[in-house]
Tab-separated table of C-alpha atoms in Angstrom:
chain	number	residue	atom	x	y	z
A	17	UNK	CA	-16.727	-9.327	-8.737
A	18	UNK	CA	-13.399	-9.676	-6.970
A	19	UNK	CA	-13.228	-11.286	-3.552
A	20	UNK	CA	-10.637	-10.108	-1.055
A	21	UNK	CA	-9.919	-12.677	1.647
A	22	UNK	CA	-8.685	-10.842	4.701
A	23	UNK	CA	-9.199	-10.200	8.402
A	24	UNK	CA	-10.973	-6.923	7.754
A	25	UNK	CA	-12.678	-4.748	7.634
A	26	UNK	CA	-15.303	-7.071	9.071
A	27	UNK	CA	-17.497	-6.740	12.148
A	28	UNK	CA	-14.876	-8.597	14.228
A	29	UNK	CA	-11.693	-7.098	12.709
A	30	UNK	CA	-12.376	-3.489	11.875
A	31	UNK	CA	-9.187	-2.496	10.028
A	32	UNK	CA	-7.855	-2.383	6.446
A	33	UNK	CA	-4.324	-3.531	7.275
A	34	UNK	CA	-2.098	-5.189	4.702
A	35	UNK	CA	-4.990	-5.028	2.199
A	36	UNK	CA	-4.989	-1.191	2.179
A	37	UNK	CA	-3.352	-1.012	-1.248
A	38	UNK	CA	-5.645	-3.694	-2.652
A	39	UNK	CA	-8.783	-1.904	-1.496
A	40	UNK	CA	-7.441	1.438	-2.754
A	41	UNK	CA	-6.622	-0.063	-6.159
A	42	UNK	CA	-10.048	-1.668	-6.522
A	43	UNK	CA	-11.842	1.460	-5.291
A	44	UNK	CA	-9.829	3.700	-7.607
A	45	UNK	CA	-10.576	1.426	-10.576
A	46	UNK	CA	-14.277	1.318	-9.660
A	47	UNK	CA	-14.218	-2.471	-9.371
A	48	UNK	CA	-16.918	-4.199	-7.334
A	49	UNK	CA	-15.438	-6.296	-4.588
A	50	UNK	CA	-16.375	-8.109	-1.424
A	51	UNK	CA	-14.422	-9.118	1.657
A	52	UNK	CA	-14.516	-12.609	3.088
A	53	UNK	CA	-12.569	-14.004	6.003
A	54	UNK	CA	-9.760	-16.540	6.045
A	55	UNK	CA	-12.250	-19.317	6.877
A	56	UNK	CA	-13.866	-18.719	3.465
A	57	UNK	CA	-10.586	-19.249	1.614
A	58	UNK	CA	-10.523	-22.656	-0.109
A	59	UNK	CA	-8.043	-25.081	1.497
A	60	UNK	CA	-4.561	-24.808	0.023
A	61	UNK	CA	-5.416	-21.650	-1.933
A	62	UNK	CA	-3.080	-19.346	-0.012
A	63	UNK	CA	-1.392	-19.338	3.350
A	64	UNK	CA	-0.675	-15.616	3.397
A	65	UNK	CA	-3.359	-13.022	3.883
A	66	UNK	CA	-4.631	-11.044	2.107
A	67	UNK	CA	-5.574	-13.128	-0.900
A	68	UNK	CA	-7.827	-12.261	-3.810
A	69	UNK	CA	-9.963	-14.217	-6.210
A	70	UNK	CA	-9.884	-12.690	-9.675
A	71	UNK	CA	-11.595	-14.418	-12.606
A	72	UNK	CA	-11.740	-17.698	-10.667
A	73	UNK	CA	-8.045	-17.757	-9.696
A	74	UNK	CA	-6.809	-17.128	-6.158
A	75	UNK	CA	-3.563	-15.354	-5.365
A	76	UNK	CA	-1.904	-14.337	-2.087
A	77	UNK	CA	0.849	-11.887	-1.087
A	78	UNK	CA	-0.115	-8.193	-1.235
A	79	UNK	CA	2.762	-6.922	-3.449
A	80	UNK	CA	2.119	-9.576	-6.097
A	81	UNK	CA	-1.635	-9.043	-5.943
A	82	UNK	CA	-1.011	-5.326	-6.443
A	83	UNK	CA	1.293	-6.042	-9.368
A	84	UNK	CA	-1.469	-8.049	-11.054
A	85	UNK	CA	-4.259	-5.603	-10.226
A	86	UNK	CA	-2.114	-2.651	-11.282
A	87	UNK	CA	-1.544	-4.203	-14.689
A	88	UNK	CA	-5.199	-5.259	-15.038
A	89	UNK	CA	-6.588	-1.821	-14.134
A	90	UNK	CA	-3.942	0.506	-15.583
A	91	UNK	CA	-2.284	1.458	-12.277
A	92	UNK	CA	1.149	-0.016	-12.959
A	93	UNK	CA	2.581	2.462	-15.467
A	94	UNK	CA	2.061	2.857	-19.193
A	95	UNK	CA	5.486	2.349	-20.744
A	96	UNK	CA	8.041	-0.387	-20.078
A	97	UNK	CA	10.146	2.156	-18.162
A	98	UNK	CA	7.188	3.229	-16.014
A	99	UNK	CA	6.136	-0.373	-15.342
A	100	UNK	CA	9.644	-1.195	-14.166
A	101	UNK	CA	9.721	1.899	-11.936
A	102	UNK	CA	6.316	1.009	-10.471
A	103	UNK	CA	7.412	-2.549	-9.670
A	104	UNK	CA	10.633	-1.228	-8.127
A	105	UNK	CA	8.682	1.314	-6.057
A	106	UNK	CA	6.224	-1.394	-4.991
A	107	UNK	CA	9.199	-3.360	-3.693
A	108	UNK	CA	10.567	-0.242	-1.996
A	109	UNK	CA	7.277	0.305	-0.166
A	110	UNK	CA	7.210	-3.329	0.884
A	111	UNK	CA	10.762	-2.897	2.211
A	112	UNK	CA	9.750	0.264	4.084
A	113	UNK	CA	7.061	-1.784	5.816
A	114	UNK	CA	9.588	-4.509	6.634
A	115	UNK	CA	12.066	-1.935	7.969
A	116	UNK	CA	9.700	0.309	9.961
A	117	UNK	CA	10.521	-1.360	13.282
A	118	UNK	CA	14.264	-0.988	12.702
A	119	UNK	CA	13.774	2.626	11.603
A	120	UNK	CA	12.136	3.362	14.947
A	121	UNK	CA	15.270	2.396	16.879
A	122	UNK	CA	18.149	2.811	14.423
A	123	UNK	CA	18.762	6.386	13.312
A	124	UNK	CA	21.250	5.248	10.655
A	125	UNK	CA	18.745	2.848	9.107
A	126	UNK	CA	16.062	5.553	9.158
A	127	UNK	CA	18.404	8.076	7.498
A	128	UNK	CA	19.460	5.510	4.899
A	129	UNK	CA	15.889	4.748	3.855
A	130	UNK	CA	14.521	8.279	3.920
A	131	UNK	CA	17.561	9.699	2.122
A	132	UNK	CA	16.997	7.119	-0.605
A	133	UNK	CA	13.280	7.947	-0.869
A	134	UNK	CA	14.054	11.671	-0.757
A	135	UNK	CA	16.295	11.341	-3.816
A	136	UNK	CA	13.832	9.044	-5.577
A	137	UNK	CA	11.057	11.627	-5.112
A	138	UNK	CA	13.148	14.619	-6.220
A	139	UNK	CA	10.991	16.596	-8.669
A	140	UNK	CA	8.222	13.980	-8.508
A	141	UNK	CA	4.815	13.850	-6.891
A	142	UNK	CA	4.376	10.045	-6.927
A	143	UNK	CA	6.815	7.368	-5.812
A	144	UNK	CA	7.422	5.883	-9.298
A	145	UNK	CA	7.608	9.274	-10.995
A	146	UNK	CA	4.367	8.671	-12.882
A	147	UNK	CA	1.765	11.293	-13.736
A	148	UNK	CA	-0.789	9.707	-11.395
A	149	UNK	CA	-0.486	7.518	-8.307
A	150	UNK	CA	0.016	3.800	-8.852
A	151	UNK	CA	-0.272	0.599	-6.861
A	152	UNK	CA	3.129	1.475	-5.378
A	153	UNK	CA	1.726	4.679	-3.872
A	154	UNK	CA	-1.310	2.789	-2.592
A	155	UNK	CA	0.907	0.148	-0.959
A	156	UNK	CA	2.928	3.042	0.435
A	157	UNK	CA	-0.125	4.112	2.447
A	158	UNK	CA	0.041	0.769	4.263
A	159	UNK	CA	3.810	1.027	4.800
A	160	UNK	CA	3.721	4.617	6.028
A	161	UNK	CA	0.806	3.976	8.376
A	162	UNK	CA	3.209	1.633	10.203
A	163	UNK	CA	6.053	4.160	10.014
A	164	UNK	CA	3.784	6.756	11.618
A	165	UNK	CA	2.427	4.292	14.200
A	166	UNK	CA	6.009	3.501	15.287
A	167	UNK	CA	6.692	7.237	15.700
A	168	UNK	CA	9.390	7.323	13.020
A	169	UNK	CA	10.168	10.969	12.291
A	170	UNK	CA	10.675	11.730	8.604
A	171	UNK	CA	9.909	15.465	8.813
A	172	UNK	CA	13.482	16.347	7.724
A	173	UNK	CA	12.743	14.935	4.254
A	174	UNK	CA	10.520	17.403	2.364
A	175	UNK	CA	10.017	15.225	-0.721
A	176	UNK	CA	8.924	12.299	1.440
A	177	UNK	CA	6.627	14.427	3.607
A	178	UNK	CA	5.219	16.022	0.436
A	179	UNK	CA	4.488	12.594	-1.049
A	180	UNK	CA	2.810	11.496	2.206
A	181	UNK	CA	0.588	14.569	2.237
A	182	UNK	CA	-0.211	14.183	-1.484
A	183	UNK	CA	-1.185	10.532	-1.227
A	184	UNK	CA	-3.330	11.076	1.868
A	185	UNK	CA	-5.143	13.913	0.054
A	186	UNK	CA	-5.674	11.912	-3.165
A	187	UNK	CA	-9.472	11.400	-3.485
A	188	UNK	CA	-9.497	7.581	-3.327
A	189	UNK	CA	-7.196	7.595	-0.299
A	190	UNK	CA	-9.007	10.489	1.381
A	191	UNK	CA	-12.261	8.503	1.038
A	192	UNK	CA	-10.665	5.570	2.853
A	193	UNK	CA	-9.485	7.857	5.656
A	194	UNK	CA	-12.989	9.343	5.838
A	195	UNK	CA	-14.343	5.808	6.382
A	196	UNK	CA	-12.456	5.545	9.684
A	197	UNK	CA	-15.528	5.830	11.893
A	198	UNK	CA	-17.043	3.665	14.605
A	199	UNK	CA	-13.673	2.208	15.579
A	200	UNK	CA	-12.461	1.381	12.068
A	201	UNK	CA	-8.680	1.800	11.711
A	202	UNK	CA	-6.185	1.707	8.898
A	203	UNK	CA	-3.948	-0.825	10.687
A	204	UNK	CA	-4.424	-2.950	13.812
């Protein structure tokens, strides 16, 4: 069993947050997992949350966790080219999260990012151009939840809006959205 160390969802912090992609990856792969809080994390194991314990080893930092889990569970591409595109897209989604606040106030920054993603998604359903969604798409759910929360309008980019609708409708992701009851949220 894999342990995810994070703020939630727990009875006191009822959100998925930065661990969205991790939970989606584990759920999609059918891997049993449990959530424990930061207080349960062994001292010195990781400063950054979320962290995971896999096969006795603990790792922090969501993008790197997703890189490992994607490789372990076949959600990081099949060929060398696909694996490189997935890692690149994982970085892109992490950058989108980092930039979402700037996108909300800087039209040029918003246009720069969404024009880039629009071109990247041309003729593709998933962010890395793979046949099925990958850890990059799952991390994208986290990033785009913040984009939406900040009120960043990306409706002028049909490939981006199509990807967003596709990933939200994907069964594993749709199940997570369906779990948003009794005050549970995707992000704080």
